[in-house]
Tab-separated table of C-alpha atoms and ligand atoms in Angstrom:
chain	number	residue	atom	x	y	z
A	807	MET	CA	99.382	69.864	145.184
A	808	ARG	CA	96.953	70.745	142.417
A	809	SER	CA	95.742	67.151	142.588
A	810	ALA	CA	92.048	66.458	142.846
A	811	THR	CA	92.600	64.991	146.295
A	812	ALA	CA	94.340	68.098	147.621
A	813	ALA	CA	91.605	70.262	146.131
A	814	ALA	CA	88.926	68.081	147.716
A	815	ALA	CA	90.637	68.409	151.100
A	816	ALA	CA	90.791	72.199	150.804
A	817	ALA	CA	87.189	72.393	149.650
A	818	ALA	CA	86.034	70.410	152.680
A	819	VAL	CA	87.239	73.022	155.189
A	820	GLU	CA	84.211	74.169	157.151
A	821	PRO	CA	84.538	77.795	158.336
A	822	GLU	CA	81.976	77.433	161.138
A	823	ARG	CA	83.716	74.375	162.496
A	824	LEU	CA	87.068	76.173	162.347
A	825	LEU	CA	85.642	79.146	164.252
A	826	GLY	CA	84.131	76.800	166.818
A	827	PHE	CA	87.558	75.271	167.455
A	828	ALA	CA	89.155	78.726	167.744
A	829	ARG	CA	86.506	80.063	170.116
A	830	ALA	CA	86.715	77.021	172.372
A	831	LEU	CA	90.508	77.308	172.539
A	832	ILE	CA	90.421	81.062	173.252
A	833	ALA	CA	87.842	80.529	176.015
A	834	ALA	CA	90.180	77.999	177.676
A	835	ARG	CA	92.510	80.495	179.357
A	836	SER	CA	96.172	79.531	179.387
A	837	GLU	CA	98.062	82.674	180.286
A	838	ASN	CA	101.780	82.223	180.709
A	839	PRO	CA	102.992	83.379	183.134
A	840	GLY	CA	100.014	83.169	185.428
A	841	GLY	CA	98.272	79.926	184.550
A	842	THR	CA	98.660	76.514	183.000
A	843	GLU	CA	97.563	74.967	179.732
A	844	ASP	CA	95.404	72.254	181.312
A	845	GLU	CA	92.055	73.631	180.168
A	846	ALA	CA	93.305	74.383	176.645
A	847	ALA	CA	94.932	70.938	176.477
A	848	ALA	CA	91.610	69.343	177.417
A	849	VAL	CA	89.784	71.277	174.695
A	850	ALA	CA	92.433	70.386	172.081
A	851	GLY	CA	92.420	66.748	173.221
A	852	ASP	CA	88.630	66.556	172.806
A	853	ILE	CA	88.808	68.020	169.311
A	854	LEU	CA	91.565	65.591	168.303
A	855	ALA	CA	89.684	62.634	169.780
A	856	GLY	CA	86.690	63.734	167.722
A	857	LEU	CA	88.907	63.509	164.638
A	858	GLY	CA	89.724	59.897	165.397
A	859	ALA	CA	93.114	60.481	167.024
A	860	ASP	CA	94.160	59.039	170.340
A	861	PRO	CA	95.723	62.076	172.035
A	862	THR	CA	98.144	61.723	174.897
A	863	VAL	CA	99.234	64.402	177.338
A	864	VAL	CA	102.986	64.639	177.888
A	865	ARG	CA	104.192	66.402	181.019
A	866	GLY	CA	107.730	67.250	182.017
A	867	ASP	CA	108.998	67.832	185.550
A	868	ALA	CA	107.043	71.071	185.826
A	869	GLY	CA	103.816	69.182	185.069
A	870	ARG	CA	102.797	71.376	182.161
A	871	PRO	CA	100.682	69.557	179.550
A	872	SER	CA	101.520	69.180	175.871
A	873	VAL	CA	99.102	67.243	173.692
A	874	VAL	CA	100.515	64.769	171.181
A	875	ALA	CA	98.234	63.071	168.693
A	876	SER	CA	98.807	61.178	165.502
A	877	LEU	CA	96.215	61.039	162.762
A	878	SER	CA	96.029	58.238	160.253
A	879	ALA	CA	98.680	55.818	159.033
A	880	ASP	CA	101.601	54.713	161.164
A	881	HIS	CA	103.591	53.905	158.021
A	882	GLY	CA	104.838	56.153	155.278
A	883	PRO	CA	106.138	59.700	155.730
A	884	SER	CA	105.414	61.721	158.859
A	885	LEU	CA	104.816	65.389	159.408
A	886	ALA	CA	104.587	67.315	162.687
A	887	TRP	CA	102.327	70.337	163.070
A	888	ASN	CA	103.351	72.269	166.176
A	889	GLY	CA	101.408	75.000	167.937
A	890	HIS	CA	101.627	76.306	171.467
A	891	LEU	CA	98.653	76.156	173.803
A	892	ASP	CA	99.812	78.954	176.105
A	893	THR	CA	99.349	82.660	175.492
A	894	VAL	CA	100.861	85.754	177.008
A	895	PRO	CA	98.673	87.270	179.746
A	896	ALA	CA	95.693	89.336	178.626
A	897	GLY	CA	96.921	92.306	180.636
A	898	ALA	CA	94.555	94.998	181.924
A	899	LEU	CA	91.025	94.158	180.796
A	900	GLU	CA	90.103	97.812	180.327
A	901	THR	CA	92.658	98.056	177.505
A	902	TRP	CA	90.525	95.634	175.462
A	903	SER	CA	87.575	96.886	173.399
A	904	ASP	CA	86.061	93.385	173.462
A	905	PRO	CA	86.544	90.722	176.127
A	906	PRO	CA	89.798	88.762	175.604
A	907	PHE	CA	88.389	85.276	176.243
A	908	ALA	CA	85.026	85.398	174.460
A	909	GLY	CA	86.281	84.728	170.936
A	910	GLN	CA	83.916	87.305	169.465
A	911	VAL	CA	83.824	87.941	165.753
A	912	VAL	CA	83.644	91.670	165.095
A	913	GLY	CA	83.329	92.543	161.442
A	914	ASP	CA	85.720	90.209	159.672
A	915	ARG	CA	87.981	89.714	162.703
A	916	LEU	CA	88.152	87.108	165.419
A	917	ILE	CA	89.169	88.881	168.632
A	918	GLY	CA	90.833	87.442	171.710
A	919	ARG	CA	94.015	86.554	173.505
A	920	GLY	CA	95.573	83.907	171.301
A	921	ALA	CA	93.453	84.795	168.233
A	922	CYS	CA	96.600	84.958	166.114
A	923	ASP	CA	99.247	83.740	168.602
A	924	MET	CA	98.279	81.055	168.285
A	925	LYS	CA	94.972	79.456	169.072
A	926	GLY	CA	93.572	80.695	165.758
A	927	PRO	CA	96.347	78.964	163.787
A	928	ILE	CA	95.838	75.781	165.862
A	929	ALA	CA	92.154	75.902	164.925
A	930	SER	CA	93.139	76.226	161.254
A	931	ALA	CA	95.342	73.128	161.445
A	932	LEU	CA	92.671	71.146	163.288
A	933	ALA	CA	90.074	72.282	160.731
A	934	ALA	CA	92.394	71.086	157.959
A	935	ALA	CA	92.613	67.664	159.597
A	936	ALA	CA	88.843	67.666	160.032
A	937	ALA	CA	88.401	68.522	156.353
A	938	ILE	CA	90.613	65.651	155.232
A	939	ARG	CA	88.533	63.304	157.336
A	940	ALA	CA	85.242	64.786	156.172
A	941	ALA	CA	86.332	64.383	152.544
A	942	GLY	CA	86.976	60.698	153.213
A	943	ILE	CA	90.677	61.009	152.349
A	944	GLU	CA	93.011	58.419	153.809
A	945	LEU	CA	96.452	59.966	154.311
A	946	GLY	CA	99.452	57.905	153.187
A	947	GLY	CA	101.521	58.851	156.236
A	948	SER	CA	101.085	60.211	159.706
A	949	LEU	CA	100.114	63.734	160.603
A	950	VAL	CA	101.298	64.352	164.147
A	951	PHE	CA	100.020	67.234	166.248
A	952	HIS	CA	102.379	68.653	168.866
A	953	LEU	CA	100.270	71.141	170.820
A	954	ALA	CA	102.823	72.344	173.283
A	955	ALA	CA	102.900	74.034	176.657
A	956	ASP	CA	105.044	76.957	177.694
A	957	GLU	CA	106.278	78.376	174.396
A	958	GLU	CA	105.900	81.978	175.495
A	959	LEU	CA	108.492	81.515	178.239
A	960	ALA	CA	110.967	79.616	176.039
A	961	GLY	CA	109.317	76.219	175.567
A	962	LEU	CA	111.457	74.455	178.139
A	963	HIS	CA	108.368	72.813	179.692
A	964	GLY	CA	106.736	72.115	176.354
A	965	THR	CA	108.375	71.279	173.033
A	966	GLN	CA	111.722	70.723	174.752
A	967	VAL	CA	110.086	67.977	176.806
A	968	LEU	CA	108.785	66.402	173.593
A	969	TRP	CA	112.346	66.517	172.234
A	970	GLU	CA	113.728	64.913	175.404
A	971	ARG	CA	111.140	62.129	175.123
A	972	GLY	CA	112.266	61.373	171.564
A	973	LEU	CA	108.999	62.564	170.035
A	974	LEU	CA	110.442	64.994	167.476
A	975	ASP	CA	111.236	62.286	164.947
A	976	GLN	CA	109.094	63.270	161.972
A	977	ASP	CA	110.366	63.855	158.438
A	978	ALA	CA	109.452	67.538	158.575
A	979	ALA	CA	107.662	70.010	160.800
A	980	ILE	CA	105.435	73.048	160.566
A	981	VAL	CA	105.354	75.512	163.441
A	982	GLY	CA	102.184	77.490	162.864
A	983	GLU	CA	103.160	80.834	164.379
A	984	PRO	CA	101.625	83.863	162.668
A	985	THR	CA	103.639	84.712	159.541
A	986	GLU	CA	100.767	85.934	157.336
A	987	LEU	CA	101.383	82.628	155.562
A	988	ALA	CA	104.908	83.562	154.480
A	989	VAL	CA	107.267	80.603	154.864
A	990	GLY	CA	109.634	81.251	157.748
A	991	ILE	CA	112.894	79.337	157.482
A	992	ALA	CA	115.070	81.243	159.945
A	993	GLU	CA	114.545	82.820	163.318
A	994	ARG	CA	116.495	84.929	165.715
A	995	GLY	CA	117.597	83.650	169.099
A	996	GLY	CA	118.010	85.514	172.342
A	997	ALA	CA	120.644	86.203	174.937
A	998	TRP	CA	119.095	87.412	178.171
A	999	LEU	CA	121.820	89.370	179.911
A	1000	THR	CA	121.839	90.704	183.427
A	1001	ALA	CA	123.780	93.883	184.139
A	1002	THR	CA	124.444	94.627	187.809
A	1003	ALA	CA	125.761	98.039	188.830
A	1004	HIS	CA	127.427	98.252	192.225
A	1005	GLY	CA	127.580	101.538	194.157
A	1006	ARG	CA	128.053	102.629	197.754
A	1007	ALA	CA	125.120	103.517	199.999
A	1008	ALA	CA	125.074	106.874	201.782
A	1009	HIS	CA	122.570	109.170	203.443
A	1010	GLY	CA	120.368	110.675	200.781
A	1011	SER	CA	121.153	114.169	202.031
A	1012	GLN	CA	124.877	113.593	201.383
A	1013	PRO	CA	124.974	111.874	198.015
A	1014	GLN	CA	128.584	112.939	197.468
A	1015	ARG	CA	129.598	110.405	200.145
A	1016	GLY	CA	128.201	107.472	198.170
A	1017	VAL	CA	128.243	106.057	194.675
A	1018	ASN	CA	124.869	105.983	192.980
A	1019	ALA	CA	124.416	102.610	191.252
A	1020	ILE	CA	121.364	103.847	189.332
A	1021	THR	CA	123.366	106.718	187.844
A	1022	SER	CA	126.111	104.294	186.802
A	1023	MET	CA	123.512	102.079	185.157
A	1024	ALA	CA	121.965	105.058	183.378
A	1025	ARG	CA	125.321	105.942	181.831
A	1026	PHE	CA	125.648	102.344	180.625
A	1027	LEU	CA	122.112	101.939	179.290
A	1028	LEU	CA	122.332	105.001	177.073
A	1029	ARG	CA	125.249	103.392	175.272
A	1030	LEU	CA	123.713	99.899	174.851
A	1031	PRO	CA	123.259	100.135	171.058
A	1032	GLU	CA	127.040	100.511	170.723
A	1033	GLY	CA	127.305	96.914	171.950
A	1034	LEU	CA	125.699	95.520	168.804
A	1035	PRO	CA	127.922	93.938	166.154
A	1036	ASP	CA	127.701	95.118	162.577
A	1037	LEU	CA	125.808	92.075	161.283
A	1038	GLU	CA	122.901	91.707	158.913
A	1039	HIS	CA	121.326	88.315	158.249
A	1040	PRO	CA	119.552	88.175	154.870
A	1041	LEU	CA	116.317	86.838	156.368
A	1042	VAL	CA	116.104	87.965	159.996
A	1043	GLY	CA	117.996	91.228	159.748
A	1044	ALA	CA	120.267	92.713	162.359
A	1045	PRO	CA	120.710	91.860	166.025
A	1046	THR	CA	118.878	94.123	168.466
A	1047	VAL	CA	119.163	95.091	172.104
A	1048	ASN	CA	116.486	96.175	174.567
A	1049	ALA	CA	116.766	97.105	178.259
A	1050	ALA	CA	113.744	95.196	179.496
A	1051	LEU	CA	113.495	95.158	183.280
A	1052	ILE	CA	115.065	97.325	185.992
A	1053	ALA	CA	115.385	97.189	189.778
A	1054	GLY	CA	117.463	99.324	192.101
A	1055	GLY	CA	117.522	101.339	195.256
A	1056	SER	CA	116.030	100.684	198.674
A	1057	ALA	CA	114.404	103.894	199.921
A	1058	PRO	CA	113.843	107.496	198.784
A	1059	ASN	CA	116.470	108.809	201.212
A	1060	VAL	CA	119.294	106.356	200.497
A	1061	VAL	CA	121.936	106.511	197.764
A	1062	PRO	CA	121.333	103.215	195.921
A	1063	ASP	CA	124.158	100.716	196.151
A	1064	LEU	CA	122.710	98.295	193.595
A	1065	CYS	CA	120.912	98.469	190.272
A	1066	ARG	CA	120.085	95.494	188.102
A	1067	VAL	CA	118.787	95.456	184.534
A	1068	ASP	CA	117.711	92.533	182.386
A	1069	ILE	CA	118.767	93.114	178.813
A	1070	ASP	CA	117.244	91.290	175.867
A	1071	ARG	CA	119.866	90.926	173.169
A	1072	ARG	CA	118.446	89.167	170.105
A	1073	ILE	CA	120.955	87.093	168.169
A	1074	VAL	CA	120.967	86.048	164.523
A	1075	PRO	CA	121.922	82.702	162.953
A	1076	GLY	CA	125.688	82.369	163.137
A	1077	GLU	CA	125.991	84.041	166.543
A	1078	THR	CA	126.824	81.104	168.774
A	1079	ASP	CA	129.298	82.368	171.368
A	1080	PRO	CA	127.916	84.005	174.534
A	1081	GLU	CA	131.299	85.529	175.322
A	1082	ALA	CA	131.390	87.222	171.925
A	1083	VAL	CA	127.975	88.748	172.647
A	1084	LEU	CA	129.100	90.026	176.068
A	1085	ALA	CA	132.496	91.395	175.041
A	1086	PRO	CA	131.345	94.669	173.405
A	1087	PHE	CA	129.145	95.504	176.420
A	1088	ARG	CA	132.113	94.919	178.705
A	1089	ALA	CA	134.124	97.238	176.475
A	1090	ILE	CA	131.499	99.959	177.000
A	1091	VAL	CA	131.901	99.588	180.779
A	1092	ARG	CA	135.688	99.853	180.485
A	1093	ASP	CA	135.298	102.937	178.339
A	1094	LEU	CA	132.864	104.547	180.797
A	1095	ARG	CA	135.324	104.033	183.636
A	1096	ARG	CA	137.878	106.272	181.936
A	1097	GLU	CA	135.662	109.281	182.624
A	1098	HIS	CA	133.659	107.840	185.537
A	1099	PRO	CA	135.964	105.560	187.504
A	1100	GLU	CA	133.199	104.874	190.046
A	1101	VAL	CA	131.220	102.894	187.447
A	1102	ASP	CA	131.272	99.225	188.465
A	1103	ILE	CA	129.055	96.972	186.349
A	1104	ASP	CA	129.094	93.158	186.026
A	1105	LEU	CA	127.565	91.450	183.040
A	1106	GLU	CA	126.459	87.874	182.650
A	1107	VAL	CA	124.378	85.786	180.266
A	1108	ARG	CA	121.438	84.519	182.281
A	1109	GLU	CA	119.757	82.591	179.497
A	1110	TRP	CA	120.787	81.757	175.963
A	1111	THR	CA	118.486	80.604	173.170
A	1112	ASP	CA	120.076	79.659	169.875
A	1113	ALA	CA	118.944	81.176	166.617
A	1114	ALA	CA	117.924	78.697	163.924
A	1115	GLU	CA	118.029	78.416	160.186
A	1116	ALA	CA	116.463	75.640	158.108
A	1117	PRO	CA	117.288	74.761	154.504
A	1118	ALA	CA	115.456	77.042	152.076
A	1119	ASP	CA	114.760	74.249	149.619
A	1120	SER	CA	113.245	71.589	151.857
A	1121	ARG	CA	110.238	69.766	150.512
A	1122	VAL	CA	107.971	71.128	153.252
A	1123	ALA	CA	109.048	74.708	152.445
A	1124	ASP	CA	108.417	74.196	148.725
A	1125	LEU	CA	105.015	72.617	149.315
A	1126	ALA	CA	104.001	75.353	151.769
A	1127	SER	CA	104.856	78.038	149.260
A	1128	GLU	CA	102.983	76.201	146.546
A	1129	ALA	CA	99.907	75.647	148.720
A	1130	VAL	CA	99.717	79.395	149.313
A	1131	ALA	CA	100.122	80.018	145.596
A	1132	VAL	CA	97.156	77.791	144.813
A	1133	GLU	CA	94.980	79.408	147.496
A	1134	THR	CA	95.916	83.060	147.013
A	1135	GLY	CA	97.383	83.323	143.534
A	1136	SER	CA	100.911	84.169	144.608
A	1137	PRO	CA	103.551	81.876	146.090
A	1138	ALA	CA	104.549	82.548	149.673
A	1139	PRO	CA	107.978	84.151	150.059
A	1140	ARG	CA	110.713	82.685	152.251
A	1141	VAL	CA	111.162	84.942	155.265
A	1142	GLY	CA	112.893	85.162	158.618
A	1143	PHE	CA	111.004	85.354	161.908
A	1144	THR	CA	112.136	88.038	164.333
A	1145	GLY	CA	110.897	86.205	167.423
A	1146	ILE	CA	111.942	82.931	169.001
A	1147	THR	CA	109.759	79.918	168.251
A	1148	ASP	CA	109.680	76.224	169.016
A	1149	ALA	CA	110.908	75.601	165.444
A	1150	ARG	CA	114.420	75.727	166.852
A	1151	PHE	CA	113.889	72.398	168.659
A	1152	TYR	CA	113.114	70.696	165.351
A	1153	ILE	CA	115.828	72.496	163.348
A	1154	ASN	CA	118.687	72.604	165.861
A	1155	GLN	CA	118.070	69.657	168.177
A	1156	ALA	CA	116.161	67.109	166.114
A	1157	LYS	CA	117.638	68.082	162.713
A	1158	VAL	CA	114.165	68.008	161.206
A	1159	PRO	CA	113.515	70.499	158.387
A	1160	ALA	CA	110.897	72.908	159.642
A	1161	VAL	CA	108.993	75.958	158.507
A	1162	ILE	CA	107.281	78.651	160.550
A	1163	TRP	CA	104.050	79.086	158.680
A	1164	GLY	CA	100.710	80.324	159.934
A	1165	PRO	CA	97.911	82.862	159.557
A	1166	GLY	CA	97.795	86.208	161.325
A	1167	SER	CA	100.376	88.874	161.936
A	1168	LEU	CA	103.032	89.037	164.597
A	1169	THR	CA	102.377	92.780	164.783
A	1170	VAL	CA	99.138	92.181	166.710
A	1171	ALA	CA	100.390	89.239	168.790
A	1172	HIS	CA	100.764	90.076	172.491
A	1173	THR	CA	98.721	93.283	172.099
A	1174	ALA	CA	95.361	94.285	173.584
A	1175	ASP	CA	92.607	93.608	171.033
A	1176	GLU	CA	94.662	90.805	169.485
A	1177	TRP	CA	92.846	89.679	166.362
A	1178	VAL	CA	93.085	87.600	163.236
A	1179	ALA	CA	91.065	87.916	160.039
A	1180	VAL	CA	88.565	85.050	159.804
A	1181	GLU	CA	89.322	84.835	156.092
A	1182	ASP	CA	93.025	84.310	156.860
A	1183	LEU	CA	92.217	81.424	159.215
A	1184	ILE	CA	90.162	79.808	156.470
A	1185	THR	CA	92.868	80.339	153.825
A	1186	ALA	CA	95.423	78.816	156.209
A	1187	ALA	CA	93.195	75.798	156.869
A	1188	ARG	CA	92.794	75.229	153.134
A	1189	ALA	CA	96.541	75.595	152.536
A	1190	TYR	CA	97.331	73.258	155.437
A	1191	ALA	CA	94.867	70.700	154.068
A	1192	ARG	CA	96.570	70.833	150.671
A	1193	LEU	CA	100.014	70.512	152.192
A	1194	PHE	CA	99.048	67.622	154.479
A	1195	VAL	CA	97.733	65.679	151.478
A	1196	ALA	CA	100.684	66.618	149.240
A	1197	PHE	CA	103.369	65.858	151.819
A	1198	LEU	CA	101.922	62.658	153.203
A	1199	GLY	CA	100.254	61.311	150.076
A	1200	SER	CA	96.860	59.676	150.068
B	1044	ZN	ZN1	103.410	82.318	169.454
């Protein structure tokens, strides 16, 4: 890690080149939902081709593009660097102080949709690969880029497709989501529940003749936090619950006979049974019915995403922490990631040790005026360059 070769790789990171990669990726809109990653995939493919790789585009049934490219040796150890090409939508443009797709640098910040989540981190990784090449270093193994589609809506058309095609077969993986360069080794999963309240329609002037499904749902929603188990994971904390989306009623003068709410229940490593997650919410409904017998609410798990936890002492985790120590003076802590990432495909499905490790902060991801500090992108590129050399040899 402190070897002359690793230092030479870090020293060869070119900030202007890194920013050029980031700006080009941000300008290639890839809002999900609402668009595709084709333009961003083309930009990433061009950059990788310029680094001597032979990128291929992998598409699943939905046709969404993920870019796979291997740099250097096809013998020796292998390491995947995964980043997603899609972003969440920019939202209302007037909520942005600077345009979301221009990649402007304002002060010491790069601004734009994807600046930290995660076109900026992708640019850092590409700049690290560029630096290794510019320094004339021949890696002793293969560095494989998985630039995936569709992460923001669960990755089923992106990294999952790579898994299904047998492409997640490296010795270790880095998923470069923004962690402020802390080393993420665990992440929460999610259970998307649907609650459906049934009522009885009536004329709006005679509500006593009906059963108001929205009122039933309101009684239930106020008690949602009671449905959380008393759990606390040392890295990712406690499970959470959030009523996320609501629909109900048909007209202003009708007692609503239906109300539906999508509930986002985040799960922690060790929670693996959908029925166990549902049971306490069902108990709340039963309890409500004692006082309000008209309450009639069904609950189901609409989508389930496993939590994941990787070994804390994997070689990639140790080297990541050490690379940060060399670049910043203090080793990166092991942390948990509150969101869901594509790391779970490596950890759970492919049994590949993985870390979530990238520049920028999750607190500004998905917001208007999303930004990342230019300095953090550069530090990440230098740390990535060190790790690539240390893990793969030269
Ligand atoms: Zn992300």
